[in-house]
Amino acid sequence: MSTDQDQMTTTTVRFYDSTFYTIALTSVAYLLFQIYSIRP
């Protein structure tokens, strides 16, 4: 009976995980870009 709810929760967790990883990767890439840009 609760399989639908479990599936929904898993999808939500996956969505938040992917969003977190996307933001983290973007931040790391931006920091690396800034470091290489500042370097003479």
Tab-separated table of N, CA and C in Angstrom:
chain	number	residue	atom	x	y	z
A	1	MET	N	0.834	-1.209	0.000
A	1	MET	CA	0.000	0.000	0.000
A	1	MET	C	0.870	1.261	0.000
A	2	SER	N	2.008	1.196	0.676
A	2	SER	CA	2.829	2.403	0.814
A	2	SER	C	3.959	2.438	-0.222
A	3	THR	N	3.864	1.572	-1.241
A	3	THR	CA	4.947	1.550	-2.231
A	3	THR	C	4.985	2.873	-2.994
A	4	ASP	N	3.805	3.427	-3.291
A	4	ASP	CA	3.773	4.699	-4.014
A	4	ASP	C	4.473	5.788	-3.208
A	5	GLN	N	4.185	5.837	-1.918
A	5	GLN	CA	4.801	6.863	-1.075
A	5	GLN	C	6.318	6.659	-1.026
A	6	ASP	N	6.753	5.412	-0.898
A	6	ASP	CA	8.195	5.151	-0.854
A	6	ASP	C	8.846	5.590	-2.164
A	7	GLN	N	8.186	5.271	-3.273
A	7	GLN	CA	8.739	5.651	-4.569
A	7	GLN	C	8.845	7.169	-4.664
A	8	MET	N	7.819	7.873	-4.210
A	8	MET	CA	7.818	9.327	-4.262
A	8	MET	C	8.966	9.870	-3.422
A	9	THR	N	9.151	9.324	-2.220
A	9	THR	CA	10.222	9.799	-1.344
A	9	THR	C	11.577	9.555	-1.993
A	10	THR	N	11.766	8.393	-2.580
A	10	THR	CA	13.047	8.090	-3.233
A	10	THR	C	13.295	9.066	-4.371
A	11	THR	N	12.263	9.353	-5.160
A	11	THR	CA	12.425	10.289	-6.274
A	11	THR	C	12.793	11.669	-5.750
A	12	THR	N	12.136	12.099	-4.675
A	12	THR	CA	12.436	13.419	-4.122
A	12	THR	C	13.867	13.467	-3.613
A	13	VAL	N	14.285	12.411	-2.909
A	13	VAL	CA	15.654	12.378	-2.387
A	13	VAL	C	16.640	12.416	-3.542
A	14	ARG	N	16.368	11.635	-4.583
A	14	ARG	CA	17.266	11.624	-5.742
A	14	ARG	C	17.319	13.006	-6.374
A	15	PHE	N	16.171	13.667	-6.485
A	15	PHE	CA	16.129	14.999	-7.089
A	15	PHE	C	16.990	15.965	-6.288
A	16	TYR	N	16.843	15.944	-4.955
A	16	TYR	CA	17.639	16.846	-4.120
A	16	TYR	C	19.117	16.479	-4.192
A	17	ASP	N	19.433	15.177	-4.251
A	17	ASP	CA	20.831	14.752	-4.356
A	17	ASP	C	21.441	15.287	-5.648
A	18	SER	N	20.732	15.110	-6.768
A	18	SER	CA	21.275	15.567	-8.046
A	18	SER	C	21.429	17.085	-8.040
A	19	THR	N	20.465	17.797	-7.442
A	19	THR	CA	20.571	19.255	-7.383
A	19	THR	C	21.779	19.660	-6.554
A	20	PHE	N	21.987	18.991	-5.411
A	20	PHE	CA	23.123	19.317	-4.551
A	20	PHE	C	24.428	19.071	-5.287
A	21	TYR	N	24.527	17.931	-5.975
A	21	TYR	CA	25.761	17.618	-6.696
A	21	TYR	C	25.987	18.613	-7.826
A	22	THR	N	24.918	19.015	-8.516
A	22	THR	CA	25.069	19.987	-9.600
A	22	THR	C	25.598	21.305	-9.061
A	23	ILE	N	25.035	21.784	-7.936
A	23	ILE	CA	25.495	23.043	-7.348
A	23	ILE	C	26.940	22.903	-6.890
A	24	ALA	N	27.274	21.780	-6.257
A	24	ALA	CA	28.640	21.572	-5.762
A	24	ALA	C	29.625	21.555	-6.930
A	25	LEU	N	29.309	20.812	-7.981
A	25	LEU	CA	30.218	20.745	-9.132
A	25	LEU	C	30.370	22.117	-9.774
A	26	THR	N	29.268	22.868	-9.893
A	26	THR	CA	29.349	24.199	-10.480
A	26	THR	C	30.225	25.106	-9.633
A	27	SER	N	30.081	25.026	-8.307
A	27	SER	CA	30.890	25.867	-7.419
A	27	SER	C	32.368	25.513	-7.552
A	28	VAL	N	32.688	24.226	-7.571
A	28	VAL	CA	34.091	23.804	-7.702
A	28	VAL	C	34.653	24.271	-9.043
A	29	ALA	N	33.905	24.083	-10.112
A	29	ALA	CA	34.374	24.500	-11.435
A	29	ALA	C	34.579	26.014	-11.460
A	30	TYR	N	33.674	26.773	-10.856
A	30	TYR	CA	33.809	28.229	-10.817
A	30	TYR	C	35.046	28.638	-10.040
A	31	LEU	N	35.287	27.977	-8.890
A	31	LEU	CA	36.473	28.299	-8.086
A	31	LEU	C	37.743	27.999	-8.881
A	32	LEU	N	37.810	26.836	-9.515
A	32	LEU	CA	38.991	26.503	-10.324
A	32	LEU	C	39.173	27.535	-11.436
A	33	PHE	N	38.092	27.925	-12.096
A	33	PHE	CA	38.170	28.923	-13.165
A	33	PHE	C	38.722	30.240	-12.629
A	34	GLN	N	38.247	30.659	-11.443
A	34	GLN	CA	38.723	31.899	-10.835
A	34	GLN	C	40.216	31.798	-10.515
A	35	ILE	N	40.645	30.666	-9.961
A	35	ILE	CA	42.060	30.496	-9.592
A	35	ILE	C	42.929	30.606	-10.844
A	36	TYR	N	42.536	29.921	-11.914
A	36	TYR	CA	43.343	29.948	-13.134
A	36	TYR	C	43.294	31.329	-13.783
A	37	SER	N	42.195	32.035	-13.632
A	37	SER	CA	42.085	33.364	-14.234
A	37	SER	C	42.957	34.363	-13.481
A	38	ILE	N	43.006	34.248	-12.144
A	38	ILE	CA	43.788	35.195	-11.342
A	38	ILE	C	45.283	34.951	-11.562
A	39	ARG	N	45.675	33.687	-11.809
A	39	ARG	CA	47.095	33.386	-11.985
A	39	ARG	C	47.671	34.185	-13.145
A	40	PRO	N	48.832	34.813	-12.975
A	40	PRO	CA	49.436	35.610	-14.052
A	40	PRO	C	49.964	34.735	-15.202
